[in-house]
Amino acid sequence: MLILAVLVLGLARCSASPNPTRFYVLDPADGVPAAASAATNDRDLRVGIRSVELPRYLERPQIVTRASANRLELAEFHQWGAPLRQTVPALLAENLSRLLPSEQVQVFPWGRAFAPDAQVLVEVSRLEGSLGGESVLAARWRILGRAGDEVRGGTSRFTEAS
């Protein structure tokens, strides 16, 4: 009976311990300037974030860090507050809204009344950091015109000290 009481008290103590998990969110880029005043037709520009594809290793709540060139680590107690597949497109739309003179930037699926003049497609190849190193965002992007033809494309890589 004494052993049972000790086990029950031990389990109760374990369940009462605080959850050490910390949750994180991505914020819009600091220092993104507001768009300068532009011609009326530029303010009417409608931009749609058509798709943002992320690497499969980011389809999880845990924050991923790069331990070496070929090894990733998952931080069990450091997790994203929302799925990146939802957060990254919304963040891209927010940043574009700040950069462009247009207030009409929407993430797919958009309503029937919204007909974008340009659609942005992004394929993220890296989005991770390394402890004491740098955080990296690498992506391939394309901009499609109204007719669906590619009007511009390229690759971008951003790094920042972790």
mmCIF file of C-alpha atoms in Angstrom:
data_model
loop_
_atom_site.group_PDB
_atom_site.id
_atom_site.type_symbol
_atom_site.label_atom_id
_atom_site.label_comp_id
_atom_site.label_asym_id
_atom_site.label_seq_id
_atom_site.Cartn_x
_atom_site.Cartn_y
_atom_site.Cartn_z
ATOM 1 C CA MET A 1 0.000 0.000 0.000
ATOM 2 C CA LEU A 2 2.847 2.358 0.813
ATOM 3 C CA ILE A 3 4.420 1.679 -2.594
ATOM 4 C CA LEU A 4 1.118 2.496 -4.321
ATOM 5 C CA ALA A 5 0.836 5.781 -2.398
ATOM 6 C CA VAL A 6 4.416 6.744 -3.369
ATOM 7 C CA LEU A 7 3.714 5.942 -7.045
ATOM 8 C CA VAL A 8 0.493 7.968 -7.057
ATOM 9 C CA LEU A 9 2.214 10.955 -5.430
ATOM 10 C CA GLY A 10 5.116 10.655 -7.871
ATOM 11 C CA LEU A 11 2.785 10.589 -10.869
ATOM 12 C CA ALA A 12 0.811 13.521 -9.507
ATOM 13 C CA ARG A 13 4.029 15.501 -9.122
ATOM 14 C CA CYS A 14 5.015 14.681 -12.720
ATOM 15 C CA SER A 15 1.672 15.750 -14.135
ATOM 16 C CA ALA A 16 1.736 18.989 -12.156
ATOM 17 C CA SER A 17 5.105 20.061 -13.593
ATOM 18 C CA PRO A 18 4.881 22.965 -16.020
ATOM 19 C CA ASN A 19 5.075 22.247 -19.731
ATOM 20 C CA PRO A 20 8.548 23.395 -20.881
ATOM 21 C CA THR A 21 7.442 23.808 -24.513
ATOM 22 C CA ARG A 22 7.913 27.307 -25.932
ATOM 23 C CA PHE A 23 6.012 28.505 -28.997
ATOM 24 C CA TYR A 24 7.270 30.965 -31.614
ATOM 25 C CA VAL A 25 5.755 32.989 -34.446
ATOM 26 C CA LEU A 26 7.258 34.728 -37.452
ATOM 27 C CA ASP A 27 6.792 38.488 -37.666
ATOM 28 C CA PRO A 28 6.834 40.728 -40.732
ATOM 29 C CA ALA A 29 10.311 41.864 -41.710
ATOM 30 C CA ASP A 30 11.707 44.759 -39.697
ATOM 31 C CA GLY A 31 12.594 47.800 -41.688
ATOM 32 C CA VAL A 32 10.342 47.010 -44.631
ATOM 33 C CA PRO A 33 9.546 50.515 -45.812
ATOM 34 C CA ALA A 34 6.046 51.575 -46.655
ATOM 35 C CA ALA A 35 5.555 51.953 -50.381
ATOM 36 C CA ALA A 36 6.150 55.391 -51.794
ATOM 37 C CA SER A 37 3.210 57.156 -53.346
ATOM 38 C CA ALA A 38 2.578 55.919 -56.837
ATOM 39 C CA ALA A 39 0.356 56.528 -59.792
ATOM 40 C CA THR A 40 -3.286 55.573 -59.371
ATOM 41 C CA ASN A 41 -2.976 52.542 -61.638
ATOM 42 C CA ASP A 42 -0.090 51.190 -59.496
ATOM 43 C CA ARG A 43 -2.247 51.468 -56.381
ATOM 44 C CA ASP A 44 -4.865 49.378 -58.147
ATOM 45 C CA LEU A 45 -2.385 46.547 -58.760
ATOM 46 C CA ARG A 46 -3.763 43.284 -57.370
ATOM 47 C CA VAL A 47 -1.211 40.673 -56.317
ATOM 48 C CA GLY A 48 -2.100 37.106 -55.415
ATOM 49 C CA ILE A 49 0.161 34.793 -53.446
ATOM 50 C CA ARG A 50 -0.698 31.682 -55.469
ATOM 51 C CA SER A 51 1.470 29.131 -53.688
ATOM 52 C CA VAL A 52 4.333 28.797 -51.252
ATOM 53 C CA GLU A 53 5.860 25.324 -51.148
ATOM 54 C CA LEU A 54 7.987 24.325 -48.172
ATOM 55 C CA PRO A 55 10.417 21.427 -47.756
ATOM 56 C CA ARG A 56 8.834 18.346 -46.188
ATOM 57 C CA TYR A 57 11.089 18.575 -43.154
ATOM 58 C CA LEU A 58 9.206 21.737 -42.139
ATOM 59 C CA GLU A 59 5.811 20.001 -42.066
ATOM 60 C CA ARG A 60 5.947 19.634 -38.294
ATOM 61 C CA PRO A 61 5.501 21.893 -35.277
ATOM 62 C CA GLN A 62 9.085 21.526 -34.011
ATOM 63 C CA ILE A 63 11.647 24.142 -35.005
ATOM 64 C CA VAL A 64 14.305 22.594 -37.233
ATOM 65 C CA THR A 65 17.971 23.491 -36.899
ATOM 66 C CA ARG A 66 20.863 22.368 -39.068
ATOM 67 C CA ALA A 67 23.400 20.399 -37.035
ATOM 68 C CA SER A 68 25.698 19.774 -40.016
ATOM 69 C CA ALA A 69 25.573 19.873 -43.801
ATOM 70 C CA ASN A 70 23.515 16.662 -43.888
ATOM 71 C CA ARG A 71 21.893 16.484 -40.457
ATOM 72 C CA LEU A 72 18.845 18.299 -39.109
ATOM 73 C CA GLU A 73 17.686 18.395 -35.499
ATOM 74 C CA LEU A 74 14.161 18.910 -34.186
ATOM 75 C CA ALA A 75 13.695 21.064 -31.090
ATOM 76 C CA GLU A 76 10.991 19.199 -29.198
ATOM 77 C CA PHE A 77 10.432 22.028 -26.701
ATOM 78 C CA HIS A 78 10.700 24.885 -29.229
ATOM 79 C CA GLN A 79 7.781 24.797 -31.639
ATOM 80 C CA TRP A 80 5.988 27.003 -34.140
ATOM 81 C CA GLY A 81 2.782 28.575 -32.855
ATOM 82 C CA ALA A 82 1.047 27.859 -36.186
ATOM 83 C CA PRO A 83 1.854 25.647 -39.192
ATOM 84 C CA LEU A 84 4.462 27.231 -41.459
ATOM 85 C CA ARG A 85 2.411 26.296 -44.548
ATOM 86 C CA GLN A 86 -0.142 28.882 -43.336
ATOM 87 C CA THR A 87 2.206 31.371 -41.693
ATOM 88 C CA VAL A 88 4.748 31.855 -44.500
ATOM 89 C CA PRO A 89 2.234 32.812 -47.255
ATOM 90 C CA ALA A 90 0.454 35.232 -44.896
ATOM 91 C CA LEU A 91 3.782 36.769 -43.902
ATOM 92 C CA LEU A 92 4.806 37.131 -47.544
ATOM 93 C CA ALA A 93 1.501 38.898 -48.266
ATOM 94 C CA GLU A 94 2.045 41.236 -45.305
ATOM 95 C CA ASN A 95 5.567 42.125 -46.435
ATOM 96 C CA LEU A 96 4.447 42.657 -50.045
ATOM 97 C CA SER A 97 1.620 44.900 -48.830
ATOM 98 C CA ARG A 98 4.235 47.075 -47.140
ATOM 99 C CA LEU A 99 6.525 47.168 -50.182
ATOM 100 C CA LEU A 100 3.954 47.732 -52.913
ATOM 101 C CA PRO A 101 1.758 50.782 -53.325
ATOM 102 C CA SER A 102 -1.175 48.376 -53.487
ATOM 103 C CA GLU A 103 -3.336 47.342 -50.574
ATOM 104 C CA GLN A 104 -4.674 44.479 -52.621
ATOM 105 C CA VAL A 105 -2.447 41.522 -51.807
ATOM 106 C CA GLN A 106 -4.254 38.269 -51.052
ATOM 107 C CA VAL A 107 -3.300 34.664 -50.378
ATOM 108 C CA PHE A 108 -4.918 31.860 -52.400
ATOM 109 C CA PRO A 109 -7.733 30.848 -52.274
ATOM 110 C CA TRP A 110 -9.125 34.280 -52.929
ATOM 111 C CA GLY A 111 -12.723 35.242 -53.567
ATOM 112 C CA ARG A 112 -14.359 35.440 -56.991
ATOM 113 C CA ALA A 113 -14.267 39.230 -56.957
ATOM 114 C CA PHE A 114 -10.461 39.248 -56.668
ATOM 115 C CA ALA A 115 -8.728 38.913 -60.046
ATOM 116 C CA PRO A 116 -4.976 39.325 -59.516
ATOM 117 C CA ASP A 117 -2.876 41.219 -62.033
ATOM 118 C CA ALA A 118 0.134 39.188 -60.913
ATOM 119 C CA GLN A 119 0.471 35.870 -59.104
ATOM 120 C CA VAL A 120 3.479 34.948 -56.986
ATOM 121 C CA LEU A 121 4.673 31.345 -56.669
ATOM 122 C CA VAL A 122 7.471 30.492 -54.238
ATOM 123 C CA GLU A 123 9.340 27.241 -53.670
ATOM 124 C CA VAL A 124 11.346 27.404 -50.437
ATOM 125 C CA SER A 125 14.386 25.116 -50.482
ATOM 126 C CA ARG A 126 15.783 26.032 -47.047
ATOM 127 C CA LEU A 127 14.323 27.654 -43.962
ATOM 128 C CA GLU A 128 16.363 26.857 -40.898
ATOM 129 C CA GLY A 129 19.012 28.070 -38.535
ATOM 130 C CA SER A 130 21.988 26.659 -36.722
ATOM 131 C CA LEU A 131 22.786 27.375 -33.093
ATOM 132 C CA GLY A 132 25.431 30.062 -32.928
ATOM 133 C CA GLY A 133 25.505 30.234 -36.723
ATOM 134 C CA GLU A 134 23.117 31.790 -39.163
ATOM 135 C CA SER A 135 19.493 31.489 -40.157
ATOM 136 C CA VAL A 136 18.902 30.844 -43.857
ATOM 137 C CA LEU A 137 15.956 31.317 -46.176
ATOM 138 C CA ALA A 138 16.553 30.158 -49.747
ATOM 139 C CA ALA A 139 13.806 30.111 -52.348
ATOM 140 C CA ARG A 140 12.997 30.025 -56.041
ATOM 141 C CA TRP A 141 10.191 32.375 -57.088
ATOM 142 C CA ARG A 142 8.114 33.175 -60.145
ATOM 143 C CA ILE A 143 5.707 35.954 -61.010
ATOM 144 C CA LEU A 144 2.909 35.157 -63.441
ATOM 145 C CA GLY A 145 1.001 37.788 -65.407
ATOM 146 C CA ARG A 146 -2.756 37.921 -65.950
ATOM 147 C CA ALA A 147 -2.565 35.391 -68.782
ATOM 148 C CA GLY A 148 -0.635 32.943 -66.589
ATOM 149 C CA ASP A 149 2.658 33.490 -68.396
ATOM 150 C CA GLU A 150 5.857 33.867 -66.393
ATOM 151 C CA VAL A 151 6.919 37.506 -66.472
ATOM 152 C CA ARG A 152 9.787 37.212 -64.017
ATOM 153 C CA GLY A 153 11.545 34.603 -61.943
ATOM 154 C CA GLY A 154 14.627 34.086 -59.878
ATOM 155 C CA THR A 155 16.182 32.772 -56.721
ATOM 156 C CA SER A 156 16.731 34.552 -53.429
ATOM 157 C CA ARG A 157 18.822 33.729 -50.396
ATOM 158 C CA PHE A 158 18.660 35.612 -47.118
ATOM 159 C CA THR A 159 20.907 34.986 -44.133
ATOM 160 C CA GLU A 160 20.947 36.461 -40.667
ATOM 161 C CA ALA A 161 23.052 35.726 -37.603
ATOM 162 C CA SER A 162 21.206 33.401 -35.214
#
